[in-house]
CSV table of C-alpha atoms in Angstrom, one decimal:
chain,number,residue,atom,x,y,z
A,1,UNK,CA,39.1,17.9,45.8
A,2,UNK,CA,38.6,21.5,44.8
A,3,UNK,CA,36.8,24.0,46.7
A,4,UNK,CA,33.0,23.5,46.9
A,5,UNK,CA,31.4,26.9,47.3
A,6,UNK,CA,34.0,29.3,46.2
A,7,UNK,CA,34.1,29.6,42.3
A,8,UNK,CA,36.9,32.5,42.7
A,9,UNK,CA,39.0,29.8,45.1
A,10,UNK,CA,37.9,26.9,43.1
A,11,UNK,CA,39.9,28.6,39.9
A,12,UNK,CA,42.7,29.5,41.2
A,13,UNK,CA,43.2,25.8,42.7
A,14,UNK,CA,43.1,24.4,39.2
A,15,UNK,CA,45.2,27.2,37.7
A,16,UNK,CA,47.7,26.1,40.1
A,17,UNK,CA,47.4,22.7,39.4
A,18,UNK,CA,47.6,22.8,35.5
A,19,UNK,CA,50.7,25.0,36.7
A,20,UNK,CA,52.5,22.3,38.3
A,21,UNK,CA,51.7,19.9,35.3
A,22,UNK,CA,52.5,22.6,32.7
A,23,UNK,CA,55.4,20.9,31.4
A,24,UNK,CA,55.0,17.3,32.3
A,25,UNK,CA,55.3,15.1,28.8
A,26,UNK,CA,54.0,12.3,29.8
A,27,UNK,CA,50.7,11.0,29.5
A,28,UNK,CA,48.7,12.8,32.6
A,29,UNK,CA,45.3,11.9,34.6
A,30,UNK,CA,43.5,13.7,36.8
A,31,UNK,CA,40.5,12.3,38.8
A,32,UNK,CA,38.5,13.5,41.4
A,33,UNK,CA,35.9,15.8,43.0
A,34,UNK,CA,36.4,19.1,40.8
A,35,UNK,CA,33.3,20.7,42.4
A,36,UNK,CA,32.6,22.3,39.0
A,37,UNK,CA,29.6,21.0,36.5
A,38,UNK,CA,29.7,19.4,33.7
A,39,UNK,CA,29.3,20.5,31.0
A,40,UNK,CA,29.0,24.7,31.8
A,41,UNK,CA,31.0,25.2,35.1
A,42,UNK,CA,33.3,28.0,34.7
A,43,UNK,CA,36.6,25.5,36.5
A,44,UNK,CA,35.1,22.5,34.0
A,45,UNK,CA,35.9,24.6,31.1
A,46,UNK,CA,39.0,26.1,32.1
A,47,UNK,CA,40.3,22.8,32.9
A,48,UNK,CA,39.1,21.5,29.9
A,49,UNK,CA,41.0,23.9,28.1
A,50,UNK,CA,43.5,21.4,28.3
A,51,UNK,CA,42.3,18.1,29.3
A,52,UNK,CA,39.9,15.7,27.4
A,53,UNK,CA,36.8,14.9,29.5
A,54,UNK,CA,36.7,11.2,29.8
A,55,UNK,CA,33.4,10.7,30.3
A,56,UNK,CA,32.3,12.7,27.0
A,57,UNK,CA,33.7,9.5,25.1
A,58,UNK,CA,32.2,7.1,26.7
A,59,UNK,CA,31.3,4.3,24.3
A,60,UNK,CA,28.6,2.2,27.2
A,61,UNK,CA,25.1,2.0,26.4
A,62,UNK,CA,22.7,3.5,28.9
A,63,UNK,CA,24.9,4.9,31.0
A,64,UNK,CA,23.6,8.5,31.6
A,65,UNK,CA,24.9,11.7,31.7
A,66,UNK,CA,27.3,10.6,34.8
A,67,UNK,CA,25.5,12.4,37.3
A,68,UNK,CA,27.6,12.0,40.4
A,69,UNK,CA,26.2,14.5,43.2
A,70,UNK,CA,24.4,15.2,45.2
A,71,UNK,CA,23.5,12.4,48.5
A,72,UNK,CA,22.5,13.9,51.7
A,73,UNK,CA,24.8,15.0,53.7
A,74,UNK,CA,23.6,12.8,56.3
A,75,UNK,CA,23.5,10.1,53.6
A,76,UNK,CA,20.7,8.8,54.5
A,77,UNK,CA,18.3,9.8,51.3
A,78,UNK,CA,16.0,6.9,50.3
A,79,UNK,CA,16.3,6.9,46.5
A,80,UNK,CA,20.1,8.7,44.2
A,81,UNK,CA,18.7,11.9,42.6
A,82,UNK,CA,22.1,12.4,41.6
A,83,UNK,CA,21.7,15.8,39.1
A,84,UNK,CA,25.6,17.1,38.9
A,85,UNK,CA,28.3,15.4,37.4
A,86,UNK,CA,31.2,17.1,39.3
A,87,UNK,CA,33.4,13.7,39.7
A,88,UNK,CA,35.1,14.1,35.9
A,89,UNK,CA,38.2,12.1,34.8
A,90,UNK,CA,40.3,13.9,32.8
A,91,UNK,CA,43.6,13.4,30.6
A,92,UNK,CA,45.9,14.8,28.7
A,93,UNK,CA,48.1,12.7,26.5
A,94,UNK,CA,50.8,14.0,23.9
A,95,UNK,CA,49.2,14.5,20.6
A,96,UNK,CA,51.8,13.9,18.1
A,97,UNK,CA,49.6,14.3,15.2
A,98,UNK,CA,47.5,17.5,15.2
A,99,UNK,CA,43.8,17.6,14.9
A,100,UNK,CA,43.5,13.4,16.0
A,101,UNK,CA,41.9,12.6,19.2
A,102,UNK,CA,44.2,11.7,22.1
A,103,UNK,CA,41.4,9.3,23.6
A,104,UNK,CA,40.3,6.4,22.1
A,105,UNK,CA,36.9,4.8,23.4
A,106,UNK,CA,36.4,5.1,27.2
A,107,UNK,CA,34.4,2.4,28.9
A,108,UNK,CA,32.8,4.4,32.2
A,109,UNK,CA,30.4,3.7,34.8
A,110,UNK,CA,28.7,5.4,37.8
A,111,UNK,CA,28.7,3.1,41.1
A,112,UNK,CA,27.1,4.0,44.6
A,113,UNK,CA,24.1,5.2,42.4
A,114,UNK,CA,21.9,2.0,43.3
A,115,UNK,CA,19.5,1.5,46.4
A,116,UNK,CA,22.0,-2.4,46.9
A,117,UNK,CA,25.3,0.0,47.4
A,118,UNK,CA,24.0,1.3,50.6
A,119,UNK,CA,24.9,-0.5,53.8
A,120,UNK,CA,22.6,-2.5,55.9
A,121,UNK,CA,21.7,0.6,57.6
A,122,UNK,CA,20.4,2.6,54.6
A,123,UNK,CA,24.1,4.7,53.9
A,124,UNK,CA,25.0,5.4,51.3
A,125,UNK,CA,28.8,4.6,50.8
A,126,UNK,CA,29.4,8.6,50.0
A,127,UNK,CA,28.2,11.9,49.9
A,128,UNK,CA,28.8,11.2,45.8
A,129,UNK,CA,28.9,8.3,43.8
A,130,UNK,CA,31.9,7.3,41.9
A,131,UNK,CA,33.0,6.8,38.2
A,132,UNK,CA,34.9,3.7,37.1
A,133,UNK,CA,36.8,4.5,33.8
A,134,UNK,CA,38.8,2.1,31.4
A,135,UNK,CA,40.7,4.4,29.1
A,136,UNK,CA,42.4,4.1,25.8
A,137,UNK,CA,44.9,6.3,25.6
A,138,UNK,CA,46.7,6.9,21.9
A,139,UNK,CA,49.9,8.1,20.7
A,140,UNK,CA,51.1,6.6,24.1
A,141,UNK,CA,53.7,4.0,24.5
């Protein structure tokens, strides 16, 4: 979970991170709440500098734009008007030939976006819903 509010903060969190994973060689994935929009936030685009953006493959019909955020912070909004996809799922893989695509097709989904996820009292299950991914990752062993 990066920072929410501080875009400064929220940068140098992420440099950091791709810090620490600078010279991992295996097959990486990083998932969570990056508190950055898809597709023009400033930490989206730094961090997909060097990760692949699952959800941009996605090969599911009808499944949006992957709008994740916002619910009310009290949860208790009557209908999703989810319009920020800030919940990403991203990976790097080693690319042993250049120019080909280290993700083959991703199968993704947005869940605790529909009026039957909320509890019996009208909850939703989170401030954001969350993204299921099946990934296909190539050049991998």
């Amino acid at each position: 979970h990066l920072e929410s509010f501080d875009e400064g903060f929220r940068l140098a969190q992420a440099d950091e991170l791709l810090g620490e994973l600078a010279d991992e060689t295996l097959p990486v994935i990083l998932a969570g709440d990056f508190n950055s929009p898809a597709p023009d936030g400033q930490t989206y685009n730094f961090l997909t500098s060097e990760f692949e953006d699952a959800w941009v493959h996605n090969v599911l019909p009808n499944e949006g734009d992957g709008n994740t955020a916002p619910h009310a912070y009290d949860l208790l909004n009557p209908t999703a008007n989810l319009t920020r996809r800030i919940d990403l799922v991203l990976v790097r893989t080693p690319n042993p030939h250049p120019g080909s695509q280290p993700i083959g097709p991703v199968q993704a989904t947005v869940i605790g976006d529909e009026l039957q996820d909320r509890t019996a009292a009208g909850l939703w299950p989170s401030d954001h819903a969350g993204v299921v991914t099946t990934l296909h990752l190539r050049g991998t062993k």
